[in-house]
Structures are given as C-alpha cells and as structure tokens.
CSV table of C-alpha atoms and ligand atoms in Angstrom, one decimal:
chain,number,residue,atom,x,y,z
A,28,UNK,CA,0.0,0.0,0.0
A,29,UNK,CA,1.4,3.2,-0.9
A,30,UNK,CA,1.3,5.8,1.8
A,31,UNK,CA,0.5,9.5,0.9
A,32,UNK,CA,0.9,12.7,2.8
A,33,UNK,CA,-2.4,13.1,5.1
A,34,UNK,CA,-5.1,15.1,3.8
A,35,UNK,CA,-4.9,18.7,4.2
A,36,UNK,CA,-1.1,18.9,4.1
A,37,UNK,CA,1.4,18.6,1.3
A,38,UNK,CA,5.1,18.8,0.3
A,39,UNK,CA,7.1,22.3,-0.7
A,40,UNK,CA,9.1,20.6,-3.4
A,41,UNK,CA,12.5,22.1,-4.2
A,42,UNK,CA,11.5,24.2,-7.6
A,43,UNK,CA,8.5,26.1,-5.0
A,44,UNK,CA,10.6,26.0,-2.2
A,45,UNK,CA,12.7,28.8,-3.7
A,46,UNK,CA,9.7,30.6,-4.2
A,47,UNK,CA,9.4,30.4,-0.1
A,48,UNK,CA,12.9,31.4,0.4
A,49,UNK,CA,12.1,34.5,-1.1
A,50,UNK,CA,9.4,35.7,0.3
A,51,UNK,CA,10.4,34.4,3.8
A,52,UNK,CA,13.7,36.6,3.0
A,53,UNK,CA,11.5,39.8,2.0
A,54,UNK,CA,9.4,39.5,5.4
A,55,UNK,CA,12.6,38.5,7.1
A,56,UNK,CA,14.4,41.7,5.9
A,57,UNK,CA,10.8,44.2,6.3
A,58,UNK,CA,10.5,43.3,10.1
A,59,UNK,CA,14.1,43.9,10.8
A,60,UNK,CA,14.0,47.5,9.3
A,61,UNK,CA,10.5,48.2,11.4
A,62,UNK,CA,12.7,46.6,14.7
A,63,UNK,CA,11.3,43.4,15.6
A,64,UNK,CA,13.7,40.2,16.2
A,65,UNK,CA,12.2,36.8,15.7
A,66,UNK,CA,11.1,34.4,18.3
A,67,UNK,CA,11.2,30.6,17.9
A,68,UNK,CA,8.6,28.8,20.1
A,69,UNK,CA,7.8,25.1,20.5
A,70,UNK,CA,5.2,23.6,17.6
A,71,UNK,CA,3.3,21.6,20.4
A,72,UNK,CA,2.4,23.5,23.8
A,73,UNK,CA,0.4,22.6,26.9
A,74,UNK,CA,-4.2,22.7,25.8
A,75,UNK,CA,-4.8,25.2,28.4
A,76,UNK,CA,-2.7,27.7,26.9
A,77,UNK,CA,-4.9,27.8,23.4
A,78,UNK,CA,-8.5,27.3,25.7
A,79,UNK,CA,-7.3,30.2,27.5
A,80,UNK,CA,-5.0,32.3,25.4
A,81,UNK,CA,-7.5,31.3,22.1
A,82,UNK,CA,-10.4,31.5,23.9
A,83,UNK,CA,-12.8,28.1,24.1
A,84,UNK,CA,-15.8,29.4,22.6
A,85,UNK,CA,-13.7,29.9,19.2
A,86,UNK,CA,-14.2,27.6,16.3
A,87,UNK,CA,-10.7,27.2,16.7
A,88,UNK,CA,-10.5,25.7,20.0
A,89,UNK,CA,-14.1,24.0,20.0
A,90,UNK,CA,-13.4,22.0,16.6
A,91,UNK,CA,-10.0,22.4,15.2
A,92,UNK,CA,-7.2,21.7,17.1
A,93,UNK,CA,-5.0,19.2,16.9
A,94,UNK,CA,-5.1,17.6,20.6
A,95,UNK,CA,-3.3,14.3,22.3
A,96,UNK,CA,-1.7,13.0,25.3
A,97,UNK,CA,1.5,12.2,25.0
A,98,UNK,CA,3.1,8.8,26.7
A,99,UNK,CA,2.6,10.6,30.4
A,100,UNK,CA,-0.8,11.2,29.9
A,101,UNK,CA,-0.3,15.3,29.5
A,102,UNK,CA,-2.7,17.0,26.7
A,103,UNK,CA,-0.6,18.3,24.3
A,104,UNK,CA,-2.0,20.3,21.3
A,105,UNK,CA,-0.4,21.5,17.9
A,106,UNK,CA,-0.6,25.4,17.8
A,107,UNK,CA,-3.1,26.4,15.8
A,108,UNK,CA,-1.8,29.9,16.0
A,109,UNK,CA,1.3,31.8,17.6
A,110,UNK,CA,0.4,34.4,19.6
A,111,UNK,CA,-0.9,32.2,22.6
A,112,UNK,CA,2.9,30.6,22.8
A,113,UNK,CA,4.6,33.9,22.1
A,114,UNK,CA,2.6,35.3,25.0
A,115,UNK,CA,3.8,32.2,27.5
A,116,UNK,CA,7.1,32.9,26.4
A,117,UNK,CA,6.9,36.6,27.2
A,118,UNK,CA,5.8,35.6,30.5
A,119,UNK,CA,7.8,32.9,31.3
A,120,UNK,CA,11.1,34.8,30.4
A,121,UNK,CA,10.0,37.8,32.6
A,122,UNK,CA,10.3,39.5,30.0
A,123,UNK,CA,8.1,42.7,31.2
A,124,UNK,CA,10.7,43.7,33.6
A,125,UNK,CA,12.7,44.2,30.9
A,126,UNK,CA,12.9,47.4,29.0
A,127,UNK,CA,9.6,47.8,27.2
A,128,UNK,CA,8.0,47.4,24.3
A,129,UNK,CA,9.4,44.5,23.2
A,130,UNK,CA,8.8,43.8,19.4
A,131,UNK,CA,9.2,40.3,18.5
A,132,UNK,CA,8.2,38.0,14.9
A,133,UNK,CA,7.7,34.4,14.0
A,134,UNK,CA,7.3,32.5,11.3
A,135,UNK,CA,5.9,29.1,10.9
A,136,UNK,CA,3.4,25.6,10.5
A,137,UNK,CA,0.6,25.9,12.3
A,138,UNK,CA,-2.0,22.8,12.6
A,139,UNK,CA,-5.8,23.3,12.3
A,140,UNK,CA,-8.4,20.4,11.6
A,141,UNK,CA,-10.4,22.2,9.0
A,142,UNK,CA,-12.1,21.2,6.0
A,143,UNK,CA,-9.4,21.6,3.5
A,144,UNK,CA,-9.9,23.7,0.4
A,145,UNK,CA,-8.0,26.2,-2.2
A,146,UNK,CA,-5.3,28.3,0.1
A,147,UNK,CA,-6.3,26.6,3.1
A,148,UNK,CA,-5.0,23.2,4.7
A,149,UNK,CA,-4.1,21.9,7.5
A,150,UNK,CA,-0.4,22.2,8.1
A,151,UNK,CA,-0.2,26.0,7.3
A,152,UNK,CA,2.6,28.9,7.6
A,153,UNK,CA,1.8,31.7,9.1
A,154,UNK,CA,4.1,34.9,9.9
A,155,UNK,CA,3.4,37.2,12.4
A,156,UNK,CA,4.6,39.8,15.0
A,157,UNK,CA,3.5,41.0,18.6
A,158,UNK,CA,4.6,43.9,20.1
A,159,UNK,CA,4.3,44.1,23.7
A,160,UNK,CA,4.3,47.1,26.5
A,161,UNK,CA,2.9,50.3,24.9
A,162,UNK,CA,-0.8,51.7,24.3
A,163,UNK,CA,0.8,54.5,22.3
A,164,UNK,CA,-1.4,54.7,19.0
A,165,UNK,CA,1.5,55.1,16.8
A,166,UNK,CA,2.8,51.5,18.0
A,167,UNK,CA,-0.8,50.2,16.2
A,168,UNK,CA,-0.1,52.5,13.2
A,169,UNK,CA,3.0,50.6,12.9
A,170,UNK,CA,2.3,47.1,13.3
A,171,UNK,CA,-0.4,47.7,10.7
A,172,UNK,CA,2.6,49.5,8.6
A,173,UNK,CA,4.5,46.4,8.6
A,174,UNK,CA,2.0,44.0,7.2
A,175,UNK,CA,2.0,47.0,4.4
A,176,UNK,CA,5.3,47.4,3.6
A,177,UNK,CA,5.7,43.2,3.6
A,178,UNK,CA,3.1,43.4,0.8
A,179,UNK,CA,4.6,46.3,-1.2
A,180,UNK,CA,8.2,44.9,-0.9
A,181,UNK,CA,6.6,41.2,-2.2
A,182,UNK,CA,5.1,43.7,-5.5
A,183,UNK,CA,1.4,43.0,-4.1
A,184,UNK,CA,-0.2,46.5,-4.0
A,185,UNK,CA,-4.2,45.1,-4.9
A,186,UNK,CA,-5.2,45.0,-0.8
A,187,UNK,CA,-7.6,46.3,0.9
A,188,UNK,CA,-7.2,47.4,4.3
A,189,UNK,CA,-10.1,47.2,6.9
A,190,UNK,CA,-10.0,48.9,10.1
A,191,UNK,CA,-12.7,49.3,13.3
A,192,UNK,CA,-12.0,49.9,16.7
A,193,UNK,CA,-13.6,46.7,19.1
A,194,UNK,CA,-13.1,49.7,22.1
A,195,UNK,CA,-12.5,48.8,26.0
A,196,UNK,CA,-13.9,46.3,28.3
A,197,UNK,CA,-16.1,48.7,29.5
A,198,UNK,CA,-17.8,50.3,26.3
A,199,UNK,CA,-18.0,46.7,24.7
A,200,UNK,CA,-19.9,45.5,27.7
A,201,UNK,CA,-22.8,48.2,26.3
A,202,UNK,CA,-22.3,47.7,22.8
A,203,UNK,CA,-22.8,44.3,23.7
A,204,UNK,CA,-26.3,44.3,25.4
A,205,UNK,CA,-27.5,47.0,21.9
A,206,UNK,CA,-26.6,44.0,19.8
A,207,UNK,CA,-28.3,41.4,22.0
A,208,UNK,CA,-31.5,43.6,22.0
A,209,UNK,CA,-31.1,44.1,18.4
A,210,UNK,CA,-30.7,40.1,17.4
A,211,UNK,CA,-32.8,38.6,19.9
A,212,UNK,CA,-36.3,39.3,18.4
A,213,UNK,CA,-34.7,37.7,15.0
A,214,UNK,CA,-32.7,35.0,16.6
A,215,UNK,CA,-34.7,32.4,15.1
A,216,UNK,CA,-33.8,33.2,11.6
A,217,UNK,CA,-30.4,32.9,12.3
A,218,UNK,CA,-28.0,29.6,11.3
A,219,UNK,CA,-27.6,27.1,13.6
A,220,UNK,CA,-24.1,28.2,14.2
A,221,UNK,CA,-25.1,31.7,14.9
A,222,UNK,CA,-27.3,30.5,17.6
A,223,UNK,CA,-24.8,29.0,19.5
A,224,UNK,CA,-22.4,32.4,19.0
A,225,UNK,CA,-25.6,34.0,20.0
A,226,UNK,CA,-25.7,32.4,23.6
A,227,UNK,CA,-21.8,32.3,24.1
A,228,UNK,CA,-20.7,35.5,22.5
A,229,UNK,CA,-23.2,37.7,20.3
A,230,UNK,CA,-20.2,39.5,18.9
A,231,UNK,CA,-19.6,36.9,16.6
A,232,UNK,CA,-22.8,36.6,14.8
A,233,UNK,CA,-21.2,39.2,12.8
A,234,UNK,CA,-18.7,37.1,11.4
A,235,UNK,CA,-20.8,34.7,10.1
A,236,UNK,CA,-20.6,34.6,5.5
A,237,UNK,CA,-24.3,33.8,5.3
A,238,UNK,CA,-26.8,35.8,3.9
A,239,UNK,CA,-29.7,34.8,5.4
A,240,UNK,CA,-27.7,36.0,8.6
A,241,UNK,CA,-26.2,39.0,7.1
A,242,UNK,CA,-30.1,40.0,6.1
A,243,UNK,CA,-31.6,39.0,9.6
A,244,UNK,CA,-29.3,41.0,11.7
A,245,UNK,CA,-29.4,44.2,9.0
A,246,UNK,CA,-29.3,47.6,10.4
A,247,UNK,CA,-27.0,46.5,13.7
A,248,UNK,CA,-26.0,49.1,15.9
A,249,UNK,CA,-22.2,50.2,15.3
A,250,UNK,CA,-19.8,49.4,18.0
A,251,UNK,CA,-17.9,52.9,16.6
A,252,UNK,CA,-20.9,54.5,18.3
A,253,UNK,CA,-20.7,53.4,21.6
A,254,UNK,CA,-16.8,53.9,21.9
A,255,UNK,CA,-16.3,55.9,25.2
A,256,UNK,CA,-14.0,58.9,25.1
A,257,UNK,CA,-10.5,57.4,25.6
A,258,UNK,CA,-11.1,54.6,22.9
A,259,UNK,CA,-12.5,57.0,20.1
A,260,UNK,CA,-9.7,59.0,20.8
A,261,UNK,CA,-7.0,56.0,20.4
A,262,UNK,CA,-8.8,55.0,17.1
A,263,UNK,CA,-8.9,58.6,16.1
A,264,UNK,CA,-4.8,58.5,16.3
A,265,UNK,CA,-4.7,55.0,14.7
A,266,UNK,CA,-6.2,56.6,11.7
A,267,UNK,CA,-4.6,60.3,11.6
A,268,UNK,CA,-0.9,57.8,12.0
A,269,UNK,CA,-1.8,56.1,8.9
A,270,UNK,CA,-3.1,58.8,6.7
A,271,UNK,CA,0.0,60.9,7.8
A,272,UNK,CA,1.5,57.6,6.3
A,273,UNK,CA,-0.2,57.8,3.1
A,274,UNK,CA,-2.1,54.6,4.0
A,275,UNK,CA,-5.5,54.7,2.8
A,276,UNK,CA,-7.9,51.9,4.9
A,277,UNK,CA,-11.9,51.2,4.9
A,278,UNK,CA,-13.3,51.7,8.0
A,279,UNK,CA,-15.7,48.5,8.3
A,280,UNK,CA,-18.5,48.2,10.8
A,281,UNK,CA,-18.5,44.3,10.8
A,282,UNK,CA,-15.1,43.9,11.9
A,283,UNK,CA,-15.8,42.5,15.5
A,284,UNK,CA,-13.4,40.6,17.8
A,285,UNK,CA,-15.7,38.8,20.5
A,286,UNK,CA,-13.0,37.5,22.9
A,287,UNK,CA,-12.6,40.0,26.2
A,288,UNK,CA,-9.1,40.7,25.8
A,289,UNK,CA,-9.4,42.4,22.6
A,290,UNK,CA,-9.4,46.0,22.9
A,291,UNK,CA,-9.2,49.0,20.7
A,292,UNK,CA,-7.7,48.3,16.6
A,293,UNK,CA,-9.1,45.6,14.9
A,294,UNK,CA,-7.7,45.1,11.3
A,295,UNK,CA,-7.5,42.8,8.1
A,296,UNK,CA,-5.8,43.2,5.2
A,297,UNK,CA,-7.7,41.5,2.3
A,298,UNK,CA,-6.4,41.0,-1.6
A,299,UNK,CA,-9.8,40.7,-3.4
A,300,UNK,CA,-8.0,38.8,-6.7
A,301,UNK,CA,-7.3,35.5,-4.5
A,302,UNK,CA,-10.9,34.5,-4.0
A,303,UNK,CA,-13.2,33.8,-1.2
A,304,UNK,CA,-9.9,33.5,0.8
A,305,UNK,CA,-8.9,36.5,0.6
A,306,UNK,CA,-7.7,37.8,4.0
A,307,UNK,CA,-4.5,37.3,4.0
A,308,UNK,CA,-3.6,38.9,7.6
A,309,UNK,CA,-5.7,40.0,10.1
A,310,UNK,CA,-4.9,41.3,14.1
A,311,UNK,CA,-5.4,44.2,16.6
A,312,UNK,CA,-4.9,45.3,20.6
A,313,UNK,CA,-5.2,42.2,22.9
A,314,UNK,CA,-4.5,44.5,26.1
A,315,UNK,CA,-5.7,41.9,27.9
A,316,UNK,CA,-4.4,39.0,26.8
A,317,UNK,CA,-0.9,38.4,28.4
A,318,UNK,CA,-3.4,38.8,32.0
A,319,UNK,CA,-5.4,36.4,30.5
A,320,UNK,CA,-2.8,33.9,30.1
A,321,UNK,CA,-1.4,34.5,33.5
A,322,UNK,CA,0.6,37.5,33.3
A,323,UNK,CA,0.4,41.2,34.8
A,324,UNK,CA,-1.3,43.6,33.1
A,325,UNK,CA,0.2,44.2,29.8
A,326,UNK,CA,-0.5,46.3,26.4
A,327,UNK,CA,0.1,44.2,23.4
A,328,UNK,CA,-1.0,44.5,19.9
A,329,UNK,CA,0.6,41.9,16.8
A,330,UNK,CA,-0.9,40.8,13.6
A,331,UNK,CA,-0.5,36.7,11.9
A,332,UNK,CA,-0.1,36.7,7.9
A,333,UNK,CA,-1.1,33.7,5.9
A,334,UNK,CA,2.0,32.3,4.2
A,335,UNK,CA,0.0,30.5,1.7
A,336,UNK,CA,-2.6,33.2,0.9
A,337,UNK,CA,0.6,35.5,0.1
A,338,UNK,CA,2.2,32.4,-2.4
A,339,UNK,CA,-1.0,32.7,-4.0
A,340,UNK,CA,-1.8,36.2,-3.9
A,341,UNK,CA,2.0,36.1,-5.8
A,342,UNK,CA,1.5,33.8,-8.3
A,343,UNK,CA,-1.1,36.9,-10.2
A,344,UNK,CA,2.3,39.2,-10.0
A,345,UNK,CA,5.3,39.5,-12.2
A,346,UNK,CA,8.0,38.1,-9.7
A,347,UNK,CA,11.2,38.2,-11.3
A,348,UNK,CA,13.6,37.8,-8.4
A,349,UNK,CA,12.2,34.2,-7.9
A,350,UNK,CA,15.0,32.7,-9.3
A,351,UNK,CA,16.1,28.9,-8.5
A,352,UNK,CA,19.9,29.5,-7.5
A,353,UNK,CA,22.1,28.4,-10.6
A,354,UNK,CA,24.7,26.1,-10.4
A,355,UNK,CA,28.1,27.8,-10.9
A,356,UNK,CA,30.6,24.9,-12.1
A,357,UNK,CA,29.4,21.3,-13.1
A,358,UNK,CA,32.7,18.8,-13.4
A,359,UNK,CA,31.7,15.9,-16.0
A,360,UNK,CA,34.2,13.2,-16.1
A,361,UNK,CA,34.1,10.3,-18.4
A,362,UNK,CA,35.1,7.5,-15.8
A,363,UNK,CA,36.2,6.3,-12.8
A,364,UNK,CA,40.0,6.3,-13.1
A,365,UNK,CA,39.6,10.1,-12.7
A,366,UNK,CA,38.0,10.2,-9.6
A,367,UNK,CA,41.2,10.9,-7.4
A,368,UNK,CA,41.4,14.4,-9.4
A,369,UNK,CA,37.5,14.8,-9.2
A,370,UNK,CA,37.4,14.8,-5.7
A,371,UNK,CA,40.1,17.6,-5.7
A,372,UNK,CA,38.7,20.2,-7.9
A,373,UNK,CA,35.4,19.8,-6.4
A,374,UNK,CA,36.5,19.8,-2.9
A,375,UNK,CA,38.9,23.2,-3.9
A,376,UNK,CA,35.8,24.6,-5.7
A,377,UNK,CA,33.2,23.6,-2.8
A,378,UNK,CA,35.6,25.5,0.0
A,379,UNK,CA,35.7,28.6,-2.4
A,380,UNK,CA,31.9,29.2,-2.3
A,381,UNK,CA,31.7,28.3,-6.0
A,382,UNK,CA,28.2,25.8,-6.1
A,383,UNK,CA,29.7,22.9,-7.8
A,384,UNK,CA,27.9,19.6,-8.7
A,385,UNK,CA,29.3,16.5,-10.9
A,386,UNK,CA,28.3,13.7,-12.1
A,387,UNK,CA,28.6,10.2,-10.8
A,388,UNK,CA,27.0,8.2,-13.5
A,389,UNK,CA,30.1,8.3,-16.5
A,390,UNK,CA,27.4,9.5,-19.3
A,391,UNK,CA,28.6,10.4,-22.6
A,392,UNK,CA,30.3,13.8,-23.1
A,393,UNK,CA,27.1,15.0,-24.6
A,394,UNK,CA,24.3,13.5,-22.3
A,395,UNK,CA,26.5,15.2,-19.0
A,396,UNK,CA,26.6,18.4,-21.0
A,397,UNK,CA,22.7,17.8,-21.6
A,398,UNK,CA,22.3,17.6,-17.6
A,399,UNK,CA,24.9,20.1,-16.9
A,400,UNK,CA,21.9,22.8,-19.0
A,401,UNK,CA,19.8,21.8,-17.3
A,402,UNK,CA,20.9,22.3,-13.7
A,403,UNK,CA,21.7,26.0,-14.9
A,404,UNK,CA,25.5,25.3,-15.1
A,405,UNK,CA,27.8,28.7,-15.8
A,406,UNK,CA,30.5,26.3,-16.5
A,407,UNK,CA,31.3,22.9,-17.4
A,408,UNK,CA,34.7,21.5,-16.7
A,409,UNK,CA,35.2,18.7,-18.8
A,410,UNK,CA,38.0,15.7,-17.3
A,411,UNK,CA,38.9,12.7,-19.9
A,412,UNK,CA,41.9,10.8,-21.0
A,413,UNK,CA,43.0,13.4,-23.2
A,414,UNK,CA,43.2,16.0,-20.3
A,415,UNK,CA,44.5,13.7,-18.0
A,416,UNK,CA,47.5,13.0,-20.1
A,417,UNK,CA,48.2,16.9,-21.2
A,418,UNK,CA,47.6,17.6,-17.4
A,419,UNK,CA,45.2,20.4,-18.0
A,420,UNK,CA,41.2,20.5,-17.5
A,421,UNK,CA,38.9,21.8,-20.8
A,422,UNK,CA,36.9,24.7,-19.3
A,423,UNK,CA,33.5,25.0,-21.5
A,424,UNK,CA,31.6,28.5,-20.7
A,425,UNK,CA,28.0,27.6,-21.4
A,426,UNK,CA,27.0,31.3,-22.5
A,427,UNK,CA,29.3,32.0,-24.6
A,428,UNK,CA,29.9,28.8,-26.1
A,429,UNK,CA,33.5,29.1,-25.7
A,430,UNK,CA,35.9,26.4,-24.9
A,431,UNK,CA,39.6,27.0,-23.6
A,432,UNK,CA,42.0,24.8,-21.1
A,433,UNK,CA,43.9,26.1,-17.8
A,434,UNK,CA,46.4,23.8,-15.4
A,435,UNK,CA,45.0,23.0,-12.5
A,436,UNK,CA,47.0,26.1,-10.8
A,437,UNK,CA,45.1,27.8,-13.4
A,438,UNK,CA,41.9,27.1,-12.5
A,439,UNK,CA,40.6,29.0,-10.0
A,440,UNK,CA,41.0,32.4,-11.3
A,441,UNK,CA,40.0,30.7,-15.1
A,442,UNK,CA,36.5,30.1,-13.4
A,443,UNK,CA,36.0,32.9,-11.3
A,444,UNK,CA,37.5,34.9,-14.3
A,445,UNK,CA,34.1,34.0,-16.0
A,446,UNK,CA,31.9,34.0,-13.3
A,447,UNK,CA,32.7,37.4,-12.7
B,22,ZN,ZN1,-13.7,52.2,25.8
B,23,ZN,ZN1,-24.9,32.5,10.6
C-alpha cells in the first residue's frame, strides 16, 4: 500500500521552495527594518494555553485543534496559532521587567483540523509579529505598517485594508447588550451556528458569511458608536498615523473581535484577486491577553499573515527575483579512473563558495553536457583521457559557447574569471 501525505497537508518541493525562500527573506528583511527580532517557540504546547490564550468558545478551539496525550498522559495540542505561545514565552522569560515594548516576529506551520480547500490546509505557515508594553497609537499604526510594507516589498499593491476599533472592556460591555437587543427578536432566523455564537458570545454573529444571517441582523447598531471617550480618541490616532503615512484603509462596521481581551484596533488586510480566501492577515490590541494567560497587566498588539494566501496572492504578479539558484561549475568526467582528481577540484571549488555539482553516472560527453543545462551550469569542466595525459582540465563557458583549457594552478582564477 502506498502511503501519501495526510489530507490537508502537502510537500514544498525544491522548484517552490525557492519561491518560499524569497518571500520568507522579503518579510525577514521588512520586520528587521520596522525593529522586531524573531522568536522561535515550541510547535506543540500545553491545551490550556490555546482554551485560554485562544479563547474556548472559538471555532478554533471548540473544533479544530490538533489535541493528544503524550506517553505521560499530558494533553498536548499542535498550535493552531502563535500568539498564545509567544505570550507564554513573554511571561515565562520575565520578560516585562525588561525594558519595554518589546517587538518580537515568528514564522511558521501551524495545525488546524479544518475542512481543507483552495489556500487553506491543515499544516499551514503563518508569519506574524507581537509587540508588547505600549498603548501609544502610533505603536498600532506601525504594526499595521509592517504587514503593508511586507506586501509592497513582495510587489502585491491590490489590498484592501479594513479597520474598526472593538473599544474597552467597559464600552464593549454596552455595545454588547444593543446587539443582543437588536438580534434577539430575529434569533430564530439565524444559522444554527449563529445561535450558539448568539448564547456564548453575540459579537460573533457578525462574522458569520451567510446571507440569510447578514439580512436578519441588517441595520446592527455600530460598536464605533458606543466607543467611550479614551477609545474613540486612540482610534482617532490610529487613523490620523496612517493617513500621515499615506495609508488609505476602509473603516468596516463588521469587523468584531468577540474575545474580552481584545481592545481597541481591529484590522484585516484582504487582496480581493485571491478568492473567497482573501484575508491574508488579520490582528489588533489584545490588552488583555498576556493577563489572560497568567501574566500582569500588559499592552500588546501583533498581527498573523497567511503564508500561503501570500504564495498565491503572488503567483497573479510579475516576480522576477524568484529565481532557483544556478549552479556555478558542473565537473563531468568520463570514468572512474579520474576520480582521485574529481574529488580535488570539487572539494577546492566547494571551500571557495563556487556551487559545484558532478556527475557520478560516467554518461557520454554529450548526455553530462545535456544535464549540466539543465541544472543551470555557468560552466562545465570537462575531465577525460585526453586531459588527464596533457595535465590540464577543458573549461567550457556555457554562455558564450567558448571552450579553452587552464592547469590545475590555473583554474581558480579561469573560473572565477568568468563568473565574474
Ligand atoms: Zn472604551
Ligand atoms: Zn450564521
């Protein structure tokens, strides 16, 4: 029985992974200039984080995480998302009596039992970043900034940006009983799905994508009404920092956080041309989060980015610097006896940073020249009897078409001679 790769994952062969590689090396290079350094945190961490860091009336943690108990009986889940861990971390480092904020990025698999579908499986990569220990406005203007510039440094420049404010504890808690007045007489109308948010948390009956529960709830009250002075004000800055930033955004009614430890900026970035899944990062304040997961009261605001939404989103743009790195020197050699001066130049080529390959099957002159094209080869050194016996190696420059010969002294500066 053949065994394939479980359903909802799937292998980055070599020709895509360089496509990875250089996007991973755009984002890479974008959060460094903004300040953030990267965190690495363990795949698997302990349930209670994500129930209580995620939130366990989420879809995520009610139906799609991967869970188990290891050999000792502990239960153990995948992350199905970063910040819960990065928070732990922060935390368990004591890292708040450090100097603050701290601006920190990842990038990843994350594991989600979902149904699988275009741009969405269940081994995915996300990027993200948190920053931690400010309220100051300009600190949201920024993180939103980065997942900008990433997007404009990758040549995607088709987004959307959607912003709201989800406000405070204290003027949700209002805004929340207005929305629960406003559904309740048309609760019945509503999904399945939407009943249950309805009971456990009201604020995310306007997520759902259905229309029959877009029409039912129509004319909801506007959490950007209800905002109490100090939050109207922060989202007030939000927006001023990004227009002075020549960032245009939509502000959009329906973009609600439920979970208590959101607060204030809520955003998502969407790129319309990918299809139904078209967010391709979404984030805001968690003020209350790190308190949530055990910590002191901390500020902290981040943002996650869908790896695979942004391959996709690419494949629609011109994207010449994707280029699989080209081989510098191939060596063919026509047979064995010539392996004690194989190993040499290759090994002297290797150390000098020049990528050299060979071949190890003794082809013909012409089938190794075939292969040598088609691994990209700059050069092809060429080692056979008659070389051997004149002590010198045939150096073949596969642009030009030009042959010559150097001594093995020669060599060196004959190759990098061309390659320069
Ligand atoms: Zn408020
Ligand atoms: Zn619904």
């Amino acid at each position: 029985m053949q065994v394939k790769a479980p359903r909802g994952t799937y292998d980055i062969m070599p020709d895509d992974v360089n496509k990875w590689h250089y996007v991973e090396r755009i984002i890479r290079q974008t959060a460094e200039t903004f300040g953030y350094a990267e965190i690495r945190t363990p795949i698997f961490e302990h349930t209670e984080l994500f129930e209580r860091g995620v939130g366990d009336t989420t879809d995520i943690v009610s139906k799609e995480m991967y869970t188990f108990q290891d050999r000792s009986n502990r239960s153990l889940t995948l992350r199905p998302e970063n910040t819960a861990s990065c928070v732990r971390a922060f935390i368990e480092h004591s890292v708040a009596g450090g100097i603050l904020p701290v601006k920190w990025y990842y990038m990843g698999p994350m594991f989600r039992y979902d149904r699988p579908q275009a741009g969405r499986y269940r081994q995915f990569h996300q990027f993200g970043v948190e920053a931690f220990g400010s309220n100051n406005p300009a600190m949201d203007a920024e993180v939103i900034s980065l997942a900008l510039e990433i997007l404009a440094n990758l040549g995607l420049t088709d987004y959307e940006l959607h912003l709201n404010s989800v406000g405070c504890p204290q003027c949700r808690e209002i805004y929340r009983e207005k929305l629960i007045a406003h559904i309740r007489p048309v609760k019945e109308q509503l999904c399945a799905d939407c009943q249950t948010r309805f009971e456990k948390n009201p604020l995310r009956v306007l997520d759902c994508k259905l229309n029959s529960c877009q029409a039912a709830i129509a004319g909801f009250p506007n959490i950007y009404d209800y905002l109490c002075p100090d939050c109207s004000e922060h989202y007030s800055q939000v927006r001023k920092n990004l227009s002075d930033n020549k960032s245009s955004f939509i502000h959009d009614n329906q973009l609600v956080r439920g979970l208590d430890y959101y607060t204030n900026t809520a955003f998502e970035i969407t790129i319309p041309q990918i299809g139904a899944q078209s967010a391709v990062a979404g984030g805001g304040r968690y003020n209350g989060l790190v308190k949530a997961c055990g910590g002191t009261d901390m500020q902290g605001i981040g943002f996650a980015m869908g790896m695979e939404r942004l391959l996709l989103a690419m494949a629609s743009v011109e994207n010449g610097p994707i280029n699989a790195p080209k081989l510098d020197v191939f060596l063919a050699l026509m047979d064995d006896k010539y392996e004690p001066q194989a190993v040499q130049i290759l090994s002297g080529l290797r150390r000098a940073g020049i990528k050299t390959d060979r071949d190890y099957n003794y082809r013909s002159a012409k089938a190794q020249m075939k292969y040598a094209d088609k691994l990209g080869a700059r050069i092809v050194l060429l080692l056979g009897e008659d070389e051997i016996q004149r002590g010198i190696i045939t150096i073949r420059d596969m642009q030009s078409r030009e042959q010559s010969e150097a001594s093995t002294e020669e060599l060196m500066a004959a190759i990098k001679a061309i390659l320069e």
